[in-house]
PDB file of C-alpha atoms in Angstrom:
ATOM      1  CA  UNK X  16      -1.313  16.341  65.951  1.00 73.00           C
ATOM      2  CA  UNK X  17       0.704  15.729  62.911  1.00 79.00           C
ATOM      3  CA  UNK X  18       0.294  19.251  61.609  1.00 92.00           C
ATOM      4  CA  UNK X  19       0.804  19.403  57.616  1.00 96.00           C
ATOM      5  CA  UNK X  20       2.178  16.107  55.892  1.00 97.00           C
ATOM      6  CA  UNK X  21       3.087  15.855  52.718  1.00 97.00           C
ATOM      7  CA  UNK X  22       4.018  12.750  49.860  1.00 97.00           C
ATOM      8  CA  UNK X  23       5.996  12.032  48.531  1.00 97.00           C
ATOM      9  CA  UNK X  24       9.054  13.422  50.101  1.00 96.00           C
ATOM     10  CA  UNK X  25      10.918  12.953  46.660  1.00 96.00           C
ATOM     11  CA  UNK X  26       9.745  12.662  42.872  1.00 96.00           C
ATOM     12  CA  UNK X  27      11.791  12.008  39.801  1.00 97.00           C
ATOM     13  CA  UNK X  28       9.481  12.737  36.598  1.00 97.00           C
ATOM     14  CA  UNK X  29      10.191  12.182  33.022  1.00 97.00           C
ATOM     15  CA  UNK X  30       8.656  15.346  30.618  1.00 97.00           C
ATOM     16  CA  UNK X  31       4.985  15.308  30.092  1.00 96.00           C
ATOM     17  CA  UNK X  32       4.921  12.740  32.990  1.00 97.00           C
ATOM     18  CA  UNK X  33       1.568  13.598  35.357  1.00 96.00           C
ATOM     19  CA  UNK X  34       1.385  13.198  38.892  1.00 96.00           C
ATOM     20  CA  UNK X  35      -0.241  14.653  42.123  1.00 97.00           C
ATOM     21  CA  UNK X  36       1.550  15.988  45.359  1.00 98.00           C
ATOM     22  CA  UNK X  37      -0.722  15.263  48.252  1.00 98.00           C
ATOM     23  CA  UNK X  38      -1.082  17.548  51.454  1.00 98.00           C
ATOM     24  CA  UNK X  39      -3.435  16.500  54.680  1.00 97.00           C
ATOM     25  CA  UNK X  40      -3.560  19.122  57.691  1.00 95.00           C
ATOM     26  CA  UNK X  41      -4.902  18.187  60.683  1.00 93.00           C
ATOM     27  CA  UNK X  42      -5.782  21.083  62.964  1.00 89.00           C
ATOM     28  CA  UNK X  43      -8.723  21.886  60.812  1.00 88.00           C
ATOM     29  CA  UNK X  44      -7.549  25.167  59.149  1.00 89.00           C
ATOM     30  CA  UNK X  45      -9.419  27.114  56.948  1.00 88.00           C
ATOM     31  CA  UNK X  46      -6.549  27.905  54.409  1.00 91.00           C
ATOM     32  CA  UNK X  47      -4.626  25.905  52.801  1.00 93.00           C
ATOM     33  CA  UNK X  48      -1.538  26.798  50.527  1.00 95.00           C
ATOM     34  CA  UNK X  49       0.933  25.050  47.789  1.00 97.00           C
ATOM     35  CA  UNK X  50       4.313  27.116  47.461  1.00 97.00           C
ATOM     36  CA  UNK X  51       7.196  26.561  45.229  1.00 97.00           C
ATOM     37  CA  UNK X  52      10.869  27.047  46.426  1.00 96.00           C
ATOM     38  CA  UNK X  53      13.743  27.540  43.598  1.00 94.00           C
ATOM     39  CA  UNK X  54      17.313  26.685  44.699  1.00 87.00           C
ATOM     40  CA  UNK X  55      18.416  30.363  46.590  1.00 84.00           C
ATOM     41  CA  UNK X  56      15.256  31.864  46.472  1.00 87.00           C
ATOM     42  CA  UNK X  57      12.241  32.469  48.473  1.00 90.00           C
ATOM     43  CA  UNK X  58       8.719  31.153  48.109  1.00 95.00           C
ATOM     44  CA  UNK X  59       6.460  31.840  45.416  1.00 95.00           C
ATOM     45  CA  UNK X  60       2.385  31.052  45.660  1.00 94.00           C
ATOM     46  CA  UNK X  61       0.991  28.752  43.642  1.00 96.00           C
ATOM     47  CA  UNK X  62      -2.256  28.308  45.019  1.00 96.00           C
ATOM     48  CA  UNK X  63      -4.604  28.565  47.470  1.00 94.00           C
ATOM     49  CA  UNK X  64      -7.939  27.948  49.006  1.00 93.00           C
ATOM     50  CA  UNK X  65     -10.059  29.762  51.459  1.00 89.00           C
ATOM     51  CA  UNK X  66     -11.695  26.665  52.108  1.00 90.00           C
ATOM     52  CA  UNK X  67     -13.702  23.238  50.873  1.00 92.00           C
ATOM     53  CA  UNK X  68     -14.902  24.069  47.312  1.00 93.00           C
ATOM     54  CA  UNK X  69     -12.970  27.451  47.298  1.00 93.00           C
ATOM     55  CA  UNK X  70      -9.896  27.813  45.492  1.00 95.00           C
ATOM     56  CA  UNK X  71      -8.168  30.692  44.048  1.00 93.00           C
ATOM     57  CA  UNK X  72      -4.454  31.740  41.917  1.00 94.00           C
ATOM     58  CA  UNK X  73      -1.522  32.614  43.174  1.00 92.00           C
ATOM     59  CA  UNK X  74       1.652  34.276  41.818  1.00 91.00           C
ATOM     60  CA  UNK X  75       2.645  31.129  39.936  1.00 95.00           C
ATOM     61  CA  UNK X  76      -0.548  29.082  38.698  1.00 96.00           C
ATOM     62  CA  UNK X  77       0.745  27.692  34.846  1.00 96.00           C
ATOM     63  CA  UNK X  78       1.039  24.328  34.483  1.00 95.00           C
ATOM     64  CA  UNK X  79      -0.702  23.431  38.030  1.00 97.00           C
ATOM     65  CA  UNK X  80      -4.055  22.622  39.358  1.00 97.00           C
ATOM     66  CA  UNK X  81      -5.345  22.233  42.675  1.00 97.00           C
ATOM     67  CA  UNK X  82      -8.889  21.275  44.196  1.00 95.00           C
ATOM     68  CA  UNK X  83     -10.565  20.935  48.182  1.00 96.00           C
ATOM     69  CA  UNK X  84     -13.091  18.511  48.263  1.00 95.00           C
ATOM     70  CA  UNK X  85     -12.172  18.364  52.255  1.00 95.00           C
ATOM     71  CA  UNK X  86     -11.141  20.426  55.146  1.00 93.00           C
ATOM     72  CA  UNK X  87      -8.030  17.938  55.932  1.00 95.00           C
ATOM     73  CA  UNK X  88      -6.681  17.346  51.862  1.00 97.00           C
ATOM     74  CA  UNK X  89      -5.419  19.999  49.239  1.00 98.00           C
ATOM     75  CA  UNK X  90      -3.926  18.043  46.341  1.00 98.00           C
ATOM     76  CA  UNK X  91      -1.882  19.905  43.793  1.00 98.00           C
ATOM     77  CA  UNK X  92      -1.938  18.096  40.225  1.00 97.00           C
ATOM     78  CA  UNK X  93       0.946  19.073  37.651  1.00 96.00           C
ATOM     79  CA  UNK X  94      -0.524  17.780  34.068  1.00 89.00           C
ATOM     80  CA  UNK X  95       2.540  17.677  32.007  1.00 94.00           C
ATOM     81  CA  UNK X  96       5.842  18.473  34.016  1.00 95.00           C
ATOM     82  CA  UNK X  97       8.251  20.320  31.959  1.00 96.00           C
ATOM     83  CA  UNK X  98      11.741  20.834  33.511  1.00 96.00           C
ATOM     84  CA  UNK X  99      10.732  24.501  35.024  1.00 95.00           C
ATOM     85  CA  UNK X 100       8.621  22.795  37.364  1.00 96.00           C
ATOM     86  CA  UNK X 101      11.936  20.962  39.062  1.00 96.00           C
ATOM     87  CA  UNK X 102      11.781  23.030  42.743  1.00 97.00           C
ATOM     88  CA  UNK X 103      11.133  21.775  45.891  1.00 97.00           C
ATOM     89  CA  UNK X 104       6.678  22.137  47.003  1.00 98.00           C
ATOM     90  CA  UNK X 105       5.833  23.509  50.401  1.00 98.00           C
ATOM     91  CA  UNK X 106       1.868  22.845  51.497  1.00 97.00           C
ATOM     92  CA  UNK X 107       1.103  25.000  54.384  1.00 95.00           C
ATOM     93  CA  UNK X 108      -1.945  25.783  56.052  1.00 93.00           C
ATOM     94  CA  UNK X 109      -3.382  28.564  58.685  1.00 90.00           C
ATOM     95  CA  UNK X 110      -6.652  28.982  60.487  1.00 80.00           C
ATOM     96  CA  UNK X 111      -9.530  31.214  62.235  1.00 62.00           C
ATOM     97  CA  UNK X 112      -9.154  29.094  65.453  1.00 53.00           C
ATOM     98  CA  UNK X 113      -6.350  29.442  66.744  1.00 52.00           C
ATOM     99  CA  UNK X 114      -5.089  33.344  68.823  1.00 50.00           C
ATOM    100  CA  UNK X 115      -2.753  33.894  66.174  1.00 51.00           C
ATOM    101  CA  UNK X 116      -5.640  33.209  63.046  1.00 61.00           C
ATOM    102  CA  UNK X 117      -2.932  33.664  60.557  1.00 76.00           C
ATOM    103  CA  UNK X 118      -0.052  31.378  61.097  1.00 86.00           C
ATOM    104  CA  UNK X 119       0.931  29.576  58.454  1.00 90.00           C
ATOM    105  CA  UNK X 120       2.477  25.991  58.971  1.00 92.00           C
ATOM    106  CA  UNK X 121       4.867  24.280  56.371  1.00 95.00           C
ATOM    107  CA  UNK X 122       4.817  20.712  55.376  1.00 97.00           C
ATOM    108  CA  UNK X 123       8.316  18.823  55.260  1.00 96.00           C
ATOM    109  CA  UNK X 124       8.184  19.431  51.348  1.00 97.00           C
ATOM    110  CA  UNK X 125       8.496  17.761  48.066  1.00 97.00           C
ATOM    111  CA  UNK X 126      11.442  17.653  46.198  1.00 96.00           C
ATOM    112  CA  UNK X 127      10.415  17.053  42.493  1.00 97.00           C
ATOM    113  CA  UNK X 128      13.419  16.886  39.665  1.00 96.00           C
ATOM    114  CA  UNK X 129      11.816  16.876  36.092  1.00 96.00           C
ATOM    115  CA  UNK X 130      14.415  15.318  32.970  1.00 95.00           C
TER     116      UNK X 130
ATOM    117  CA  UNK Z  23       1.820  43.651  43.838  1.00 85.00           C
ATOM    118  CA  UNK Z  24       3.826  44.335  47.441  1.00 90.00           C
ATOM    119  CA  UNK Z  25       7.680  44.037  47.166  1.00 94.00           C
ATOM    120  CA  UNK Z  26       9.816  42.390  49.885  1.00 96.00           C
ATOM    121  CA  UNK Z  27      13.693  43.432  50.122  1.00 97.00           C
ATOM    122  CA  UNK Z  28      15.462  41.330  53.365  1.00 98.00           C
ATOM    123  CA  UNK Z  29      18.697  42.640  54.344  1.00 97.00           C
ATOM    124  CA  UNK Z  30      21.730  41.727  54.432  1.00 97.00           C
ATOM    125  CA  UNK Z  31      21.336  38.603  52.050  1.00 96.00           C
ATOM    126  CA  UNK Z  32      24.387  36.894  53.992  1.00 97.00           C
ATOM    127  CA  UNK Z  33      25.692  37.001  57.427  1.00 97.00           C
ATOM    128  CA  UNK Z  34      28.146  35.307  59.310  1.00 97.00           C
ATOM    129  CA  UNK Z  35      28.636  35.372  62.571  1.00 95.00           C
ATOM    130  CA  UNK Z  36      30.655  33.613  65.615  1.00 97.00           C
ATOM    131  CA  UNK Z  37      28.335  31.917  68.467  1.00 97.00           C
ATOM    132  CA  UNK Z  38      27.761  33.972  70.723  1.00 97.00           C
ATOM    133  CA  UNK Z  39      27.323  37.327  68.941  1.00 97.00           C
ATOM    134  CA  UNK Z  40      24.282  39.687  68.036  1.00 97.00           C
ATOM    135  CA  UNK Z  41      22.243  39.660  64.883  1.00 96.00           C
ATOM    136  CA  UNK Z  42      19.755  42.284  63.378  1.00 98.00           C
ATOM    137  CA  UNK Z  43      18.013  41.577  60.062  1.00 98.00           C
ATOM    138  CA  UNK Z  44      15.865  43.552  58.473  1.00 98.00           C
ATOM    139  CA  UNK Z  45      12.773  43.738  56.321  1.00 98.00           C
ATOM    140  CA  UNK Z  46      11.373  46.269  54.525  1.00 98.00           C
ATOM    141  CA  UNK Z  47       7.890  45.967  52.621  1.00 97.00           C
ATOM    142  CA  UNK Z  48       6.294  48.247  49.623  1.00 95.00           C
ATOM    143  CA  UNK Z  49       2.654  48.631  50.980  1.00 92.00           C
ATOM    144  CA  UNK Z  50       0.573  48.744  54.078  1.00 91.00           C
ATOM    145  CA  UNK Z  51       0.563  44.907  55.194  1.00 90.00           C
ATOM    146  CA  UNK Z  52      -2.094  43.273  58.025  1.00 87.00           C
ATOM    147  CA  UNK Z  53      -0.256  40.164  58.211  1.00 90.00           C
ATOM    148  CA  UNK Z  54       3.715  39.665  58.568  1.00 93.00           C
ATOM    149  CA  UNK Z  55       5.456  36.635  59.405  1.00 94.00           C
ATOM    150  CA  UNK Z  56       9.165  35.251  60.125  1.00 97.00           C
ATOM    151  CA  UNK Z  57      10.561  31.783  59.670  1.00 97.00           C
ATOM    152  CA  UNK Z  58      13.309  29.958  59.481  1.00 97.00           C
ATOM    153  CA  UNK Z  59      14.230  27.512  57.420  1.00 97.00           C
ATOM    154  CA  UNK Z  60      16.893  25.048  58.890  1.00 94.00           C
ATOM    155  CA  UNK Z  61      19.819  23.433  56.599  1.00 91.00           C
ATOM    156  CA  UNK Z  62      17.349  20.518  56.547  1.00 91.00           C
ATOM    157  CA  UNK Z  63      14.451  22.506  54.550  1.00 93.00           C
ATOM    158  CA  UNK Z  64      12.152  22.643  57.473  1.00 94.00           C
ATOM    159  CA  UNK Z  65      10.089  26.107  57.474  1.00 95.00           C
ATOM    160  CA  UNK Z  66       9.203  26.704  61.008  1.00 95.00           C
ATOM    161  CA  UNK Z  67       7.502  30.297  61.947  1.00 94.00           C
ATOM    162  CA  UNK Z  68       9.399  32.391  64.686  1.00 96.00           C
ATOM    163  CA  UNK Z  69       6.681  35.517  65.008  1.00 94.00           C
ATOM    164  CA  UNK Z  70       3.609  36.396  63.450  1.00 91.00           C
ATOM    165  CA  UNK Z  71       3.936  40.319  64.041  1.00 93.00           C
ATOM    166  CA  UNK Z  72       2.037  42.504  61.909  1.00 91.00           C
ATOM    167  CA  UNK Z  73       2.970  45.369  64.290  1.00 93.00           C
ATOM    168  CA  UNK Z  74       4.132  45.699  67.544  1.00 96.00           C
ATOM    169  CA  UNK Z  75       7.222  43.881  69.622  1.00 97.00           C
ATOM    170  CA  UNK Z  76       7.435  40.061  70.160  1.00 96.00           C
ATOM    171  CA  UNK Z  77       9.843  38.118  72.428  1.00 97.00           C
ATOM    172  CA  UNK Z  78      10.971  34.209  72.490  1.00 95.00           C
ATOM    173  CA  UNK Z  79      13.773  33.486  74.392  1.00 96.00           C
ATOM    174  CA  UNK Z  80      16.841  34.773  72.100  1.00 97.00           C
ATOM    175  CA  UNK Z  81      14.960  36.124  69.239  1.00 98.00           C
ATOM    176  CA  UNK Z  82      12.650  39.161  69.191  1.00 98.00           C
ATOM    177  CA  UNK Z  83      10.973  41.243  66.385  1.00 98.00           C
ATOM    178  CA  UNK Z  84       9.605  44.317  65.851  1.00 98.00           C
ATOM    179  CA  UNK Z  85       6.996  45.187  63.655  1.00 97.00           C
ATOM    180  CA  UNK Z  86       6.759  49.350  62.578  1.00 97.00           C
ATOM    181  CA  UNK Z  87       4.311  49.205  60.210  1.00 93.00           C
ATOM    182  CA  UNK Z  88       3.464  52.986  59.831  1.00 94.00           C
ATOM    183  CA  UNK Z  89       7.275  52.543  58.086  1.00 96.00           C
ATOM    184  CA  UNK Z  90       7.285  49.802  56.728  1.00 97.00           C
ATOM    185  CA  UNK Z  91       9.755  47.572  58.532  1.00 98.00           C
ATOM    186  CA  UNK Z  92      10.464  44.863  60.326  1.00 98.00           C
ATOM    187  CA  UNK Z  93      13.513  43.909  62.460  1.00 98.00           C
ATOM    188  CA  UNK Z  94      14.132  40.328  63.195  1.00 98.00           C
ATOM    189  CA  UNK Z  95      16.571  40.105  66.583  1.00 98.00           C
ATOM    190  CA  UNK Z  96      18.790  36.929  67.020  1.00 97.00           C
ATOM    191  CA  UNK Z  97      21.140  37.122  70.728  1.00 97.00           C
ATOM    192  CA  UNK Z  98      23.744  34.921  71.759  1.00 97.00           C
ATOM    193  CA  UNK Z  99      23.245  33.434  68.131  1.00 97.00           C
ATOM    194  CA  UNK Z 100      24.056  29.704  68.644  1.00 97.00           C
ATOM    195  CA  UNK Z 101      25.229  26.906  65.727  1.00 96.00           C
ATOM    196  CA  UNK Z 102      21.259  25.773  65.622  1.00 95.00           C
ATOM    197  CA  UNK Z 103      20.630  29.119  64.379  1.00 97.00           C
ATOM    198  CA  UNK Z 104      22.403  28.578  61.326  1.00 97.00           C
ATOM    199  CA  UNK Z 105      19.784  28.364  57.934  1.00 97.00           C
ATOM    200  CA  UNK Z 106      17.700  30.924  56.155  1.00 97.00           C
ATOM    201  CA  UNK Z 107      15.595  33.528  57.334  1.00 98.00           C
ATOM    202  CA  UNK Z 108      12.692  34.293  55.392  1.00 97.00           C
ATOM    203  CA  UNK Z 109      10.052  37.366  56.207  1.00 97.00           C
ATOM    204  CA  UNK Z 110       6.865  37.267  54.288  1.00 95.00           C
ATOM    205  CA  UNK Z 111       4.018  39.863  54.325  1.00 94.00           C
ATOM    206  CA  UNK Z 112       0.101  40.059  53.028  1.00 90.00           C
ATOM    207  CA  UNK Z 113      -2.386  42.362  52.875  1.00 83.00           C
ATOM    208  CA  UNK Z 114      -5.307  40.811  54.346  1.00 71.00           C
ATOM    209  CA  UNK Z 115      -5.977  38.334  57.279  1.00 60.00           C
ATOM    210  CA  UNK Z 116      -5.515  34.925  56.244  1.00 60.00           C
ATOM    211  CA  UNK Z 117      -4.847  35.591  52.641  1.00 66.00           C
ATOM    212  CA  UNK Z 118      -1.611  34.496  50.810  1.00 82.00           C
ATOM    213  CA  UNK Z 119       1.816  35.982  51.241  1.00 90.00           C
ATOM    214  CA  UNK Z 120       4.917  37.117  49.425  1.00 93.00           C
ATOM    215  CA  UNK Z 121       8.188  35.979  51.180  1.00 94.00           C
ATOM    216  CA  UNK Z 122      11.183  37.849  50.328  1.00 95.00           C
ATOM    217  CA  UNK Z 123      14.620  36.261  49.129  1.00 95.00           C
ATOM    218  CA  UNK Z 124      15.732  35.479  52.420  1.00 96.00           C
ATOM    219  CA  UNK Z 125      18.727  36.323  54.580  1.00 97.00           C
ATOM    220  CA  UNK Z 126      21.314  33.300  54.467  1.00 97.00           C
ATOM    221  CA  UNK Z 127      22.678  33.087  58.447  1.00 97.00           C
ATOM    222  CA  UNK Z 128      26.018  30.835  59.211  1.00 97.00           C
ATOM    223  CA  UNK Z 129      26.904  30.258  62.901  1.00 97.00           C
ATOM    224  CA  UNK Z 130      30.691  28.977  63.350  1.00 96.00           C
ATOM    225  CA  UNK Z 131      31.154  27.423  66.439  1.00 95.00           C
TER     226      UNK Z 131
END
């Protein structure tokens, strides 16, 4: 298994540039996750989904959205980057399977820089 | 929502030597989860402990979640221990989680 995977590893946008950070999991979780990392701090929530066709807010939704159309994929669109959005994106992704249902498991990240 | 304090922020130690670090969480929690994140970036989880004691080779937790707490236990802390540790809690079972800010961890050889 490849576990989560995530591209690009790194992003250089100009302001009010769009693009798309894609995730793919591969142990068939239910949950899937986007988190945001500032330099020295901890993870905030972005979004989430409970599963295909189900997604919900997290802490930090503004100026993101996300959709499921699959299991595997949990893309996480950014409209018009603004500079606040420069941080480095976690996907991660737990599931009812497994003994320990709610493990979460990171992607390598995204490091996006917004000028 | 739930507030997450990790303690101490920083720690430096010499290989070889003990480490506790704490967490300390605002509400009842059913989910609670440790990981480290190497100098690299990589988030791997260590325990998934929403109560109770856990044990993998050097590093053990404890969960007391009539209190509130959780103790992360590093022995014989080695240079590959080095990186952040991050707890993060939720309320319910596969919902999402708030990480606290982290304890920065610096093995010297």
């Amino acid at each position: 298994n490849a576990g989560v995977t995530q591209t690009p590893k790194f992003r250089i946008l100009k302001i009010g540039q769009s693009m798309t950070l894609q995730c793919t999991q591969d142990m068939n979780h239910n949950y899937m996750y986007w988190y945001r990392q500032d330099p020295g701090m901890g993870l905030k929530l972005i979004y989430y989904s409970v599963g295909a066709g189900i997604t919900d807010k997290g802490e930090v939704p503004n100026g993101y959205n996300v959709s499921r159309s699959t299991t595997e994929d949990f893309p996480l669109r950014l409209e018009l980057a603004a500079p606040s959005q420069t941080s480095v994106y976690f996907c991660a992704s737990s599931g009812v399977q497994e003994r320990s249902t709610d493990t979460q498991y990171f992607g390598p990240g995204t490091r996006l820089t917004v000028l | 929502g739930i507030q997450v304090e990790q303690s101490p922020p920083d720690l430096i130690l010499q290989e070889g030597a003990n480490s506790t670090l704490r967490c300390n969480f605002s509400d009842s929690v059913n989910n609670l989860q440790w990981f480290h994140q190497n100098p690299w970036g990589q988030l791997i989880n260590l325990f998934y402990i929403p109560s109770g004691t856990k044990q993998n080779g050097r590093l053990s937790a404890t969960t007391v979640a009539t209190e509130r707490y959780s103790l992360l236990y590093i022995s014989s802390s080695q240079t590959t221990d080095s990186g952040v540790y991050f707890c993060a809690v939720g309320i319910n079972s596969g919902s999402r989680l708030t990480f606290g800010e982290g304890t920065q961890l610096t093995v010297n050889p």
